[in-house]
Amino acid sequence: MPLRAAMPEYIESGNLAVLELALDKYYMEWAARRLKGRGVNQRLSRRFLGTQIDTINLLTCFRLLNADLGDQDALRFFLPGGTHVSEQLFRDLSSMSDVDEVYDRLKRTPYGRPVEDVAIKYIESGSISVFERALEDYLMRRAFAAGRGDPLGVGIIISYLWMKANEVTNLRIIVKGISVGMPVERMREELIVV
């Protein structure tokens, strides 16, 4: 089990990210092993899995901006297999000290635009969560786009499953918002609309 190996480190540090990383690595390795073929469906699935991995790696980089790693190497948080975020890019991003540097480095990737779109929100709020939200939204849009090709291909399934997950996420946002008395406009801002 992926958590069994990570449990001693978690118990020692109390850092939940250790367990999250173990689960992410396990899932990505499991999925990559199953996508070995050369067909169109396998290529599309590998490309989407690579986008998922890139998104997780970028979210990790944003979180590392505020983390004090001490002697730890940031590369231990890297998930291999992404399409645009290489080990070198991850190393560069995780060693940067502020969001402007990260944005400048990401401009030349497909993730530059989503990050740029929320830069003003980040300046206003000072919260890294705006970047997390933008990257999650980008991933959702990529999943939706996967279904626009072959009507009999795996893209339609990827799109359907991610749209269902999006629907559940939005329902949770609405239920939580109602339960805590969140204003309707704020709930609308939180929803992921594709």
mmCIF file of C-alpha atoms in Angstrom:
data_model
loop_
_atom_site.group_PDB
_atom_site.id
_atom_site.type_symbol
_atom_site.label_atom_id
_atom_site.label_comp_id
_atom_site.label_asym_id
_atom_site.label_seq_id
_atom_site.Cartn_x
_atom_site.Cartn_y
_atom_site.Cartn_z
ATOM 1 C CA MET A 1 0.000 0.000 0.000
ATOM 2 C CA PRO A 2 1.280 3.482 -0.844
ATOM 3 C CA LEU A 3 0.487 4.954 2.561
ATOM 4 C CA ARG A 4 2.243 2.247 4.552
ATOM 5 C CA ALA A 5 5.692 3.293 3.296
ATOM 6 C CA ALA A 6 4.999 6.998 3.902
ATOM 7 C CA MET A 7 3.428 6.586 7.341
ATOM 8 C CA PRO A 8 6.672 6.697 9.415
ATOM 9 C CA GLU A 9 7.685 9.997 7.804
ATOM 10 C CA TYR A 10 4.190 11.382 8.342
ATOM 11 C CA ILE A 11 4.189 10.357 12.001
ATOM 12 C CA GLU A 12 7.561 12.010 12.499
ATOM 13 C CA SER A 13 6.777 15.243 10.649
ATOM 14 C CA GLY A 14 2.986 15.526 10.936
ATOM 15 C CA ASN A 15 3.043 16.855 7.376
ATOM 16 C CA LEU A 16 -0.028 15.700 5.457
ATOM 17 C CA ALA A 17 1.715 16.510 2.155
ATOM 18 C CA VAL A 18 3.830 13.379 2.649
ATOM 19 C CA LEU A 19 0.723 11.179 2.460
ATOM 20 C CA GLU A 20 -0.758 13.161 -0.434
ATOM 21 C CA LEU A 21 2.468 12.748 -2.372
ATOM 22 C CA ALA A 22 2.513 8.997 -1.731
ATOM 23 C CA LEU A 23 -1.048 8.661 -3.039
ATOM 24 C CA ASP A 24 -0.342 10.846 -6.079
ATOM 25 C CA LYS A 25 2.775 8.865 -6.980
ATOM 26 C CA TYR A 26 0.974 5.570 -6.581
ATOM 27 C CA TYR A 27 -1.936 6.680 -8.772
ATOM 28 C CA MET A 28 0.265 8.178 -11.498
ATOM 29 C CA GLU A 29 2.511 5.100 -11.664
ATOM 30 C CA TRP A 30 -0.537 2.811 -11.740
ATOM 31 C CA ALA A 31 -2.150 4.815 -14.543
ATOM 32 C CA ALA A 32 1.063 5.112 -16.569
ATOM 33 C CA ARG A 33 1.576 1.318 -16.475
ATOM 34 C CA ARG A 34 -1.846 0.843 -18.047
ATOM 35 C CA LEU A 35 -1.279 3.293 -20.892
ATOM 36 C CA LYS A 36 1.519 1.515 -22.755
ATOM 37 C CA GLY A 37 -0.139 1.042 -26.176
ATOM 38 C CA ARG A 38 0.450 3.068 -29.319
ATOM 39 C CA GLY A 39 -3.146 3.717 -30.323
ATOM 40 C CA VAL A 40 -4.882 7.065 -30.495
ATOM 41 C CA ASN A 41 -6.779 6.400 -27.266
ATOM 42 C CA GLN A 42 -3.609 5.575 -25.355
ATOM 43 C CA ARG A 43 -1.863 8.697 -26.669
ATOM 44 C CA LEU A 44 -4.803 10.905 -25.697
ATOM 45 C CA SER A 45 -4.960 9.284 -22.259
ATOM 46 C CA ARG A 46 -1.197 9.667 -21.731
ATOM 47 C CA ARG A 47 -1.362 13.318 -22.785
ATOM 48 C CA PHE A 48 -4.193 13.989 -20.345
ATOM 49 C CA LEU A 49 -2.410 12.091 -17.566
ATOM 50 C CA GLY A 50 0.669 14.226 -18.314
ATOM 51 C CA THR A 51 -1.454 17.357 -17.936
ATOM 52 C CA GLN A 52 -2.712 16.063 -14.579
ATOM 53 C CA ILE A 53 0.856 15.447 -13.452
ATOM 54 C CA ASP A 54 1.947 18.904 -14.621
ATOM 55 C CA THR A 55 -0.928 20.461 -12.689
ATOM 56 C CA ILE A 56 -0.002 18.630 -9.491
ATOM 57 C CA ASN A 57 3.655 19.603 -9.913
ATOM 58 C CA LEU A 58 2.772 23.261 -10.472
ATOM 59 C CA LEU A 59 0.441 23.304 -7.480
ATOM 60 C CA THR A 60 3.283 21.843 -5.444
ATOM 61 C CA CYS A 61 5.644 24.577 -6.670
ATOM 62 C CA PHE A 62 3.188 27.288 -5.632
ATOM 63 C CA ARG A 63 2.834 25.694 -2.203
ATOM 64 C CA LEU A 64 6.602 25.455 -1.838
ATOM 65 C CA LEU A 65 6.917 29.223 -2.280
ATOM 66 C CA ASN A 66 5.735 29.665 1.315
ATOM 67 C CA ALA A 67 7.271 26.510 2.759
ATOM 68 C CA ASP A 68 10.506 26.337 4.688
ATOM 69 C CA LEU A 69 12.040 23.079 3.502
ATOM 70 C CA GLY A 70 15.267 23.464 5.408
ATOM 71 C CA ASP A 71 17.685 20.789 4.183
ATOM 72 C CA GLN A 72 15.050 18.874 2.225
ATOM 73 C CA ASP A 73 15.336 18.676 -1.530
ATOM 74 C CA ALA A 74 12.210 19.984 -3.271
ATOM 75 C CA LEU A 75 12.643 17.321 -5.963
ATOM 76 C CA ARG A 76 11.325 14.705 -3.567
ATOM 77 C CA PHE A 77 7.901 16.290 -4.216
ATOM 78 C CA PHE A 78 8.272 15.983 -8.006
ATOM 79 C CA LEU A 79 6.000 13.585 -9.911
ATOM 80 C CA PRO A 80 7.640 12.344 -13.130
ATOM 81 C CA GLY A 81 5.651 11.886 -16.315
ATOM 82 C CA GLY A 82 4.292 15.358 -17.035
ATOM 83 C CA THR A 83 4.113 16.767 -20.538
ATOM 84 C CA HIS A 84 5.586 20.250 -19.972
ATOM 85 C CA VAL A 85 6.898 20.392 -16.406
ATOM 86 C CA SER A 86 10.222 18.605 -16.499
ATOM 87 C CA GLU A 87 12.374 17.807 -13.492
ATOM 88 C CA GLN A 88 14.590 20.787 -14.366
ATOM 89 C CA LEU A 89 11.644 23.178 -14.651
ATOM 90 C CA PHE A 90 10.265 21.883 -11.340
ATOM 91 C CA ARG A 91 13.665 22.407 -9.712
ATOM 92 C CA ASP A 92 13.848 25.948 -11.101
ATOM 93 C CA LEU A 93 10.293 26.844 -10.055
ATOM 94 C CA SER A 94 10.593 25.382 -6.575
ATOM 95 C CA SER A 95 13.771 27.355 -5.922
ATOM 96 C CA MET A 96 12.150 30.682 -6.790
ATOM 97 C CA SER A 97 11.209 33.097 -4.069
ATOM 98 C CA ASP A 98 8.109 34.799 -5.415
ATOM 99 C CA VAL A 99 5.155 34.399 -7.730
ATOM 100 C CA ASP A 100 6.457 36.905 -10.315
ATOM 101 C CA GLU A 101 9.491 34.717 -10.981
ATOM 102 C CA VAL A 102 7.310 31.626 -11.317
ATOM 103 C CA TYR A 103 4.965 33.403 -13.702
ATOM 104 C CA ASP A 104 7.862 34.650 -15.866
ATOM 105 C CA ARG A 105 9.158 31.080 -16.160
ATOM 106 C CA LEU A 106 5.700 29.640 -16.940
ATOM 107 C CA LYS A 107 4.907 32.163 -19.686
ATOM 108 C CA ARG A 108 6.406 29.867 -22.311
ATOM 109 C CA THR A 109 4.250 26.886 -21.320
ATOM 110 C CA PRO A 110 0.536 26.188 -21.784
ATOM 111 C CA TYR A 111 0.134 27.057 -18.094
ATOM 112 C CA GLY A 112 1.267 30.663 -18.535
ATOM 113 C CA ARG A 113 -2.122 31.914 -19.660
ATOM 114 C CA PRO A 114 -4.163 30.466 -16.758
ATOM 115 C CA VAL A 115 -1.632 31.854 -14.277
ATOM 116 C CA GLU A 116 -1.628 35.254 -15.995
ATOM 117 C CA ASP A 117 -5.435 35.382 -15.929
ATOM 118 C CA VAL A 118 -5.499 35.329 -12.103
ATOM 119 C CA ALA A 119 -2.410 37.415 -11.376
ATOM 120 C CA ILE A 120 -4.518 40.453 -10.423
ATOM 121 C CA LYS A 121 -6.615 38.323 -8.054
ATOM 122 C CA TYR A 122 -3.391 37.120 -6.442
ATOM 123 C CA ILE A 123 -2.183 40.696 -5.975
ATOM 124 C CA GLU A 124 -5.516 41.602 -4.368
ATOM 125 C CA SER A 125 -5.786 38.559 -2.110
ATOM 126 C CA GLY A 126 -2.183 37.452 -1.599
ATOM 127 C CA SER A 127 -3.439 33.881 -1.606
ATOM 128 C CA ILE A 128 -1.797 31.083 -3.576
ATOM 129 C CA SER A 129 -5.217 29.431 -3.795
ATOM 130 C CA VAL A 130 -6.106 31.612 -6.809
ATOM 131 C CA PHE A 131 -3.374 29.843 -8.786
ATOM 132 C CA GLU A 132 -4.549 26.468 -7.550
ATOM 133 C CA ARG A 133 -8.038 27.302 -8.724
ATOM 134 C CA ALA A 134 -6.802 28.535 -12.124
ATOM 135 C CA LEU A 135 -4.789 25.368 -12.727
ATOM 136 C CA GLU A 136 -7.680 23.138 -11.649
ATOM 137 C CA ASP A 137 -9.936 25.057 -14.021
ATOM 138 C CA TYR A 138 -7.374 24.612 -16.831
ATOM 139 C CA LEU A 139 -7.274 20.872 -16.177
ATOM 140 C CA MET A 140 -11.069 20.686 -16.239
ATOM 141 C CA ARG A 141 -11.159 22.540 -19.558
ATOM 142 C CA ARG A 142 -8.564 20.150 -21.007
ATOM 143 C CA ALA A 143 -10.714 17.208 -19.886
ATOM 144 C CA PHE A 144 -13.746 18.766 -21.530
ATOM 145 C CA ALA A 145 -11.773 19.359 -24.738
ATOM 146 C CA ALA A 146 -10.683 15.712 -24.810
ATOM 147 C CA GLY A 147 -14.263 14.771 -25.672
ATOM 148 C CA ARG A 148 -14.419 16.899 -28.804
ATOM 149 C CA GLY A 149 -12.621 14.447 -31.055
ATOM 150 C CA ASP A 150 -13.605 10.925 -31.973
ATOM 151 C CA PRO A 151 -17.141 10.214 -30.694
ATOM 152 C CA LEU A 152 -16.164 6.578 -30.171
ATOM 153 C CA GLY A 153 -12.814 7.303 -28.541
ATOM 154 C CA VAL A 154 -11.691 7.477 -24.947
ATOM 155 C CA GLY A 155 -11.796 11.289 -24.981
ATOM 156 C CA ILE A 156 -15.567 11.226 -24.606
ATOM 157 C CA ILE A 157 -15.176 9.048 -21.487
ATOM 158 C CA ILE A 158 -12.474 11.291 -20.013
ATOM 159 C CA SER A 159 -14.657 14.317 -20.631
ATOM 160 C CA TYR A 160 -17.753 12.698 -19.128
ATOM 161 C CA LEU A 161 -15.999 11.487 -15.975
ATOM 162 C CA TRP A 162 -14.331 14.842 -15.332
ATOM 163 C CA MET A 163 -17.563 16.734 -15.944
ATOM 164 C CA LYS A 164 -19.294 14.450 -13.428
ATOM 165 C CA ALA A 165 -16.507 15.114 -10.919
ATOM 166 C CA ASN A 166 -16.900 18.828 -11.619
ATOM 167 C CA GLU A 167 -20.634 18.586 -11.003
ATOM 168 C CA VAL A 168 -20.051 16.902 -7.640
ATOM 169 C CA THR A 169 -17.489 19.556 -6.702
ATOM 170 C CA ASN A 170 -19.921 22.330 -7.591
ATOM 171 C CA LEU A 171 -22.711 20.681 -5.595
ATOM 172 C CA ARG A 172 -20.390 20.476 -2.580
ATOM 173 C CA ILE A 173 -19.557 24.162 -2.954
ATOM 174 C CA ILE A 174 -23.249 25.045 -3.066
ATOM 175 C CA VAL A 175 -24.182 22.862 -0.080
ATOM 176 C CA LYS A 176 -21.256 24.130 1.976
ATOM 177 C CA GLY A 177 -22.041 27.717 0.982
ATOM 178 C CA ILE A 178 -25.667 27.399 2.018
ATOM 179 C CA SER A 179 -24.741 25.713 5.298
ATOM 180 C CA VAL A 180 -22.379 28.525 6.329
ATOM 181 C CA GLY A 181 -24.548 31.340 4.971
ATOM 182 C CA MET A 182 -22.226 32.302 2.134
ATOM 183 C CA PRO A 183 -23.589 35.034 -0.165
ATOM 184 C CA VAL A 184 -24.861 33.730 -3.503
ATOM 185 C CA GLU A 185 -22.375 35.870 -5.465
ATOM 186 C CA ARG A 186 -19.476 34.367 -3.526
ATOM 187 C CA MET A 187 -20.777 30.857 -4.237
ATOM 188 C CA ARG A 188 -20.967 31.709 -7.936
ATOM 189 C CA GLU A 189 -17.327 32.801 -7.875
ATOM 190 C CA GLU A 190 -16.327 29.474 -6.332
ATOM 191 C CA LEU A 191 -18.111 27.315 -8.912
ATOM 192 C CA ILE A 192 -16.123 25.771 -11.736
ATOM 193 C CA VAL A 193 -18.114 26.534 -14.872
ATOM 194 C CA VAL A 194 -16.852 25.002 -18.090
#
